Amino acid sequence: MILEAFLVVAAALFTIGLFGALTQQSIVMLMMGLELMINGIILATAAYWYFLAPAAADGQVIVVAVVTAMAIEMAMGFAVVTAIYRAKRIDMTDSATELEG
Amino acid sequence: MTLALFTALALLAIASGVLVFVVDSMARATFALLVSFLAVAAMVLLTDLLYLGAVIILMMIIEMVVMAVFMIMYMMNPAGLMPMSMFHNTRGAAVICGLLFAGLSAGIFLADWPERRGTRPEDPTLELGTALMEGHMLTMMTLGVTLFSTIVATVVLATGRGRYDRLGDRLDAGHPDDPAGGGVGR
């Protein structure tokens, strides 16, 4: 196991997630893309801690913060989906054009 | 042995990550994402972070089961009855993501990574707990307050009719303004 292998896997997960976030029409599927991106970040952070700076706990604390960010992202995302669906019956990104420039 | 396990987990994580956006059913996509998360959690376990790996496993199982409920609520193609494309701008996104992955990989292999500093602690969990309760106390408190404000914000956003809708802006209406009557004594 080497650091580069972990990072390439993390980069692949991040990129797949970005592809999903950019291409999916459903807002819920878009959020799954975001989750996949954060998944890659978790892996990269754990690898950094293990391979580069295991003596300090900072890397572990970042993992805790990222996992929390993931939970917040999902909770807020679903709340926004529910609010926008209730207000306008929209569940697709293409229809939510109110802020379109 | 560890290398073989890592390779298998890495392939599983990436393959199920791809599956999320390939399968037609959004419920199946949720569970493909769960498999990807579990594979990543197992890789985190490989880096000796036993506590964080276990936390990720437990949290992701709950999170994806909750997600499955929302998936069914907002499903685009229920039971395959309304076949439709769930994508837009696939080509542009593919170009962006291809470039990004190439850039990230180049950075990963070209970067001059520093040598490992210090030795691994015997018990990373103890170290994490000590850090969160001592040096990183501010991080922990910030996370706590942020989570609490998330609870408040999600309830405010997701509530259809709150008490101000029912009882007026000053909460002084004699009778709640409900669309349907009912309840004891009304």
Short mmCIF file of C-alpha atoms in Angstrom, two decimals:
data_model
loop_
_atom_site.label_atom_id
_atom_site.label_comp_id
_atom_site.label_asym_id
_atom_site.label_seq_id
_atom_site.Cartn_x
_atom_site.Cartn_y
_atom_site.Cartn_z
CA MET A 1 0.00 0.00 0.00
CA ILE A 2 1.38 3.38 -0.98
CA LEU A 3 0.05 6.89 -0.63
CA GLU A 4 -0.30 7.39 -4.37
CA ALA A 5 -2.60 4.37 -4.73
CA PHE A 6 -4.96 5.74 -2.07
CA LEU A 7 -4.93 9.18 -3.65
CA VAL A 8 -5.68 7.85 -7.14
CA VAL A 9 -8.67 5.92 -5.81
CA ALA A 10 -9.80 9.05 -3.96
CA ALA A 11 -9.38 11.13 -7.12
CA ALA A 12 -11.39 8.58 -9.11
CA LEU A 13 -14.23 8.66 -6.56
CA PHE A 14 -14.15 12.47 -6.52
CA THR A 15 -14.28 12.65 -10.31
CA ILE A 16 -17.12 10.14 -10.61
CA GLY A 17 -19.04 12.13 -8.01
CA LEU A 18 -18.42 15.36 -9.89
CA PHE A 19 -19.64 13.73 -13.10
CA GLY A 20 -22.85 12.70 -11.33
CA ALA A 21 -23.32 16.12 -9.75
CA LEU A 22 -22.92 17.80 -13.15
CA THR A 23 -25.05 15.43 -15.21
CA GLN A 24 -27.93 14.28 -13.03
CA GLN A 25 -31.28 15.97 -13.51
CA SER A 26 -32.81 14.82 -10.26
CA ILE A 27 -31.76 16.99 -7.31
CA VAL A 28 -31.56 13.91 -5.09
CA MET A 29 -29.23 12.16 -7.52
CA LEU A 30 -27.13 15.32 -7.68
CA MET A 31 -26.69 15.06 -3.93
CA MET A 32 -25.52 11.47 -4.32
CA GLY A 33 -22.79 12.83 -6.58
CA LEU A 34 -21.78 15.30 -3.87
CA GLU A 35 -21.69 12.47 -1.31
CA LEU A 36 -19.42 10.46 -3.58
CA MET A 37 -17.06 13.44 -3.87
CA ILE A 38 -16.91 13.76 -0.07
CA ASN A 39 -16.30 9.99 0.08
CA GLY A 40 -13.13 10.50 -1.94
CA ILE A 41 -12.04 13.31 0.40
CA ILE A 42 -12.45 11.02 3.44
CA LEU A 43 -10.22 8.40 1.82
CA ALA A 44 -7.57 10.94 0.86
CA THR A 45 -7.52 12.44 4.35
CA ALA A 46 -7.17 9.05 6.03
CA ALA A 47 -4.30 8.23 3.66
CA TYR A 48 -2.56 11.53 4.42
CA TRP A 49 -2.78 10.81 8.13
CA TYR A 50 -1.48 7.27 7.77
CA PHE A 51 1.36 7.92 5.36
CA LEU A 52 2.53 11.45 6.11
CA ALA A 53 1.67 12.68 9.60
CA PRO A 54 0.49 9.90 11.90
CA ALA A 55 2.06 11.43 15.00
CA ALA A 56 -0.47 14.28 15.24
CA ALA A 57 -4.22 13.73 15.47
CA ASP A 58 -4.98 16.59 13.07
CA GLY A 59 -5.66 14.26 10.15
CA GLN A 60 -8.17 12.29 12.18
CA VAL A 61 -9.89 15.52 13.25
CA ILE A 62 -10.25 16.48 9.59
CA VAL A 63 -11.96 13.13 8.91
CA VAL A 64 -14.40 13.86 11.75
CA ALA A 65 -15.10 17.32 10.29
CA VAL A 66 -15.60 15.91 6.79
CA VAL A 67 -17.97 13.20 7.99
CA THR A 68 -19.95 15.90 9.83
CA ALA A 69 -20.01 18.03 6.69
CA MET A 70 -21.42 15.06 4.82
CA ALA A 71 -24.25 14.63 7.33
CA ILE A 72 -25.04 18.36 7.19
CA GLU A 73 -24.98 18.34 3.40
CA MET A 74 -27.48 15.54 3.25
CA ALA A 75 -29.81 17.00 5.88
CA MET A 76 -29.80 20.48 4.34
CA GLY A 77 -30.07 19.08 0.82
CA PHE A 78 -33.17 17.09 1.61
CA ALA A 79 -34.69 20.03 3.47
CA VAL A 80 -34.14 22.25 0.42
CA VAL A 81 -35.55 19.58 -1.92
CA THR A 82 -38.63 19.30 0.28
CA ALA A 83 -39.06 23.08 0.45
CA ILE A 84 -38.65 23.63 -3.29
CA TYR A 85 -40.93 20.70 -4.07
CA ARG A 86 -43.58 22.01 -1.71
CA ALA A 87 -43.39 25.52 -3.16
CA LYS A 88 -43.17 24.77 -6.87
CA ARG A 89 -43.55 20.98 -7.39
CA ILE A 90 -39.99 20.87 -8.72
CA ASP A 91 -37.69 17.91 -8.25
CA MET A 92 -35.42 18.43 -11.24
CA THR A 93 -32.50 20.81 -11.57
CA ASP A 94 -33.58 21.86 -15.08
CA SER A 95 -36.88 23.21 -13.77
CA ALA A 96 -35.33 25.16 -10.89
CA THR A 97 -34.32 28.10 -13.04
CA GLU A 98 -35.33 30.93 -10.73
CA LEU A 99 -31.75 32.09 -10.19
CA GLU A 100 -30.66 31.51 -13.76
CA GLY A 101 -28.62 34.44 -15.04
CA MET B 1 -2.35 -9.84 1.43
CA THR B 2 -3.06 -6.26 2.46
CA LEU B 3 -2.28 -5.10 -1.05
CA ALA B 4 -4.72 -7.61 -2.55
CA LEU B 5 -7.39 -6.54 -0.06
CA PHE B 6 -6.75 -2.87 -0.84
CA THR B 7 -6.96 -3.49 -4.58
CA ALA B 8 -10.20 -5.40 -4.26
CA LEU B 9 -11.73 -2.70 -2.05
CA ALA B 10 -10.54 0.07 -4.37
CA LEU B 11 -12.05 -1.62 -7.41
CA LEU B 12 -15.28 -2.27 -5.50
CA ALA B 13 -15.49 1.36 -4.37
CA ILE B 14 -14.94 2.73 -7.87
CA ALA B 15 -17.16 0.17 -9.63
CA SER B 16 -20.10 0.74 -7.30
CA GLY B 17 -19.49 4.49 -7.56
CA VAL B 18 -19.90 4.21 -11.32
CA LEU B 19 -22.96 1.99 -10.85
CA VAL B 20 -24.69 4.79 -8.92
CA PHE B 21 -25.08 6.75 -12.14
CA VAL B 22 -25.57 3.79 -14.46
CA VAL B 23 -28.46 1.89 -12.92
CA ASP B 24 -31.96 3.02 -13.84
CA SER B 25 -33.55 2.65 -10.44
CA MET B 26 -32.80 5.38 -7.94
CA ALA B 27 -33.31 2.90 -5.09
CA ARG B 28 -30.63 0.65 -6.58
CA ALA B 29 -28.38 3.67 -7.00
CA THR B 30 -28.70 4.36 -3.26
CA PHE B 31 -27.50 0.90 -2.36
CA ALA B 32 -24.69 1.04 -4.93
CA LEU B 33 -23.57 4.22 -3.17
CA LEU B 34 -23.78 2.39 0.16
CA VAL B 35 -21.47 -0.34 -1.17
CA SER B 36 -19.03 2.34 -2.31
CA PHE B 37 -19.11 3.97 1.13
CA LEU B 38 -18.58 0.63 2.88
CA ALA B 39 -15.59 -0.16 0.65
CA VAL B 40 -14.08 3.24 1.48
CA ALA B 41 -14.75 2.66 5.18
CA ALA B 42 -12.93 -0.69 4.91
CA MET B 43 -10.00 1.11 3.30
CA VAL B 44 -10.03 3.59 6.18
CA LEU B 45 -9.89 0.57 8.51
CA LEU B 46 -6.79 -0.57 6.59
CA THR B 47 -5.08 2.66 7.64
CA ASP B 48 -5.44 1.67 11.32
CA LEU B 49 -8.25 4.19 11.95
CA LEU B 50 -10.48 1.60 13.59
CA TYR B 51 -12.82 4.02 15.34
CA LEU B 52 -13.33 6.34 12.38
CA GLY B 53 -13.83 3.37 10.04
CA ALA B 54 -16.51 1.95 12.32
CA VAL B 55 -18.18 5.37 12.61
CA ILE B 56 -18.26 5.73 8.83
CA ILE B 57 -19.75 2.24 8.40
CA LEU B 58 -22.53 2.85 10.94
CA MET B 59 -23.25 6.37 9.75
CA MET B 60 -23.37 5.47 6.07
CA ILE B 61 -25.74 2.55 6.59
CA ILE B 62 -28.20 4.83 8.40
CA GLU B 63 -27.65 7.68 5.96
CA MET B 64 -28.27 5.55 2.88
CA VAL B 65 -31.37 3.95 4.35
CA VAL B 66 -32.74 7.45 5.03
CA MET B 67 -31.66 8.42 1.54
CA ALA B 68 -33.56 5.46 0.08
CA VAL B 69 -36.76 6.86 1.60
CA PHE B 70 -36.16 10.22 -0.08
CA MET B 71 -35.20 8.46 -3.30
CA ILE B 72 -38.58 6.76 -3.34
CA MET B 73 -40.31 10.07 -2.52
CA TYR B 74 -38.67 11.90 -5.42
CA MET B 75 -38.18 8.97 -7.77
CA MET B 76 -38.04 9.97 -11.42
CA ASN B 77 -38.79 6.63 -12.99
CA PRO B 78 -41.00 4.74 -10.54
CA ALA B 79 -40.98 0.99 -11.19
CA GLY B 80 -39.62 1.69 -14.68
CA LEU B 81 -43.02 2.98 -15.76
CA MET B 82 -41.75 6.29 -17.11
CA PRO B 83 -38.50 5.58 -18.94
CA MET B 84 -36.60 8.83 -19.29
CA SER B 85 -33.09 10.12 -19.49
CA MET B 86 -31.86 11.24 -16.10
CA PHE B 87 -28.85 13.04 -17.58
CA HIS B 88 -28.12 16.42 -19.04
CA ASN B 89 -24.94 17.82 -20.57
CA THR B 90 -23.20 14.45 -20.42
CA ARG B 91 -20.47 15.32 -22.92
CA GLY B 92 -19.40 18.56 -21.24
CA ALA B 93 -19.32 16.90 -17.85
CA ALA B 94 -17.29 13.98 -19.21
CA VAL B 95 -14.70 16.39 -20.61
CA ILE B 96 -14.51 18.36 -17.34
CA CYS B 97 -14.19 15.19 -15.26
CA GLY B 98 -11.63 13.62 -17.59
CA LEU B 99 -9.47 16.73 -17.41
CA LEU B 100 -9.88 16.92 -13.64
CA PHE B 101 -8.89 13.29 -13.13
CA ALA B 102 -5.89 13.68 -15.42
CA GLY B 103 -4.84 16.80 -13.52
CA LEU B 104 -5.30 15.20 -10.12
CA SER B 105 -3.38 12.07 -11.17
CA ALA B 106 -0.56 14.14 -12.59
CA GLY B 107 -0.39 16.07 -9.34
CA ILE B 108 -0.42 12.86 -7.28
CA PHE B 109 2.45 11.27 -9.17
CA LEU B 110 4.51 14.39 -9.80
CA ALA B 111 4.27 15.90 -6.33
CA ASP B 112 7.28 15.55 -4.10
CA TRP B 113 5.56 14.04 -1.08
CA PRO B 114 7.29 14.65 2.24
CA GLU B 115 8.69 11.82 4.32
CA ARG B 116 6.57 10.46 7.13
CA ARG B 117 7.03 12.51 10.26
CA GLY B 118 6.76 10.80 13.63
CA THR B 119 5.59 7.29 14.38
CA ARG B 120 2.09 5.90 14.41
CA PRO B 121 0.48 6.00 17.84
CA GLU B 122 -0.44 2.74 19.51
CA ASP B 123 -4.03 3.80 19.92
CA PRO B 124 -5.18 6.37 17.32
CA THR B 125 -8.64 6.46 18.90
CA LEU B 126 -7.24 7.61 22.23
CA GLU B 127 -5.22 10.23 20.40
CA LEU B 128 -8.31 11.47 18.51
CA GLY B 129 -10.38 11.66 21.67
CA THR B 130 -7.64 13.54 23.50
CA ALA B 131 -7.24 15.95 20.60
CA LEU B 132 -10.98 16.64 20.39
CA MET B 133 -11.22 17.28 24.11
CA GLU B 134 -8.00 19.30 24.39
CA GLY B 135 -6.25 20.95 21.44
CA HIS B 136 -9.13 20.64 19.00
CA MET B 137 -11.89 21.49 21.46
CA LEU B 138 -12.84 24.52 19.34
CA THR B 139 -13.32 22.25 16.30
CA MET B 140 -15.59 19.98 18.28
CA MET B 141 -17.63 22.88 19.65
CA THR B 142 -17.97 24.40 16.18
CA LEU B 143 -19.15 21.08 14.80
CA GLY B 144 -21.69 20.78 17.61
CA VAL B 145 -23.12 24.25 17.08
CA THR B 146 -23.19 23.73 13.32
CA LEU B 147 -25.07 20.46 13.71
CA PHE B 148 -27.57 22.13 16.02
CA SER B 149 -28.17 24.99 13.61
CA THR B 150 -28.61 22.39 10.88
CA ILE B 151 -31.39 20.78 12.89
CA VAL B 152 -33.14 24.13 13.27
CA ALA B 153 -32.64 25.10 9.62
CA THR B 154 -33.86 21.78 8.24
CA VAL B 155 -37.01 21.88 10.36
CA VAL B 156 -37.72 25.48 9.29
CA LEU B 157 -37.20 24.60 5.62
CA ALA B 158 -39.12 21.35 5.63
CA THR B 159 -42.13 22.48 7.67
CA GLY B 160 -45.11 23.15 5.45
CA ARG B 161 -47.33 24.96 7.94
CA GLY B 162 -45.81 26.14 11.16
CA ARG B 163 -47.41 27.74 14.21
CA TYR B 164 -47.24 31.22 12.66
CA ASP B 165 -49.37 29.99 9.76
CA ARG B 166 -51.87 28.50 12.17
CA LEU B 167 -52.03 31.12 14.90
CA GLY B 168 -51.01 34.36 13.16
CA ASP B 169 -47.81 36.40 13.33
CA ARG B 170 -48.32 37.22 17.02
CA LEU B 171 -49.52 33.72 17.89
CA ASP B 172 -52.69 35.28 19.38
CA ALA B 173 -55.44 33.81 17.18
CA GLY B 174 -58.28 32.31 19.17
CA HIS B 175 -58.71 29.44 16.75
CA PRO B 176 -55.93 27.93 14.68
CA ASP B 177 -56.43 28.55 10.97
CA ASP B 178 -56.39 24.95 9.80
CA PRO B 179 -57.53 23.82 6.36
CA ALA B 180 -59.50 20.98 7.90
CA GLY B 181 -61.36 21.04 11.19
CA GLY B 182 -61.06 18.34 13.78
CA GLY B 183 -59.49 17.69 17.10
CA VAL B 184 -61.02 17.46 20.50
CA GLY B 185 -63.60 20.14 21.40
CA ARG B 186 -63.65 21.86 18.01
#
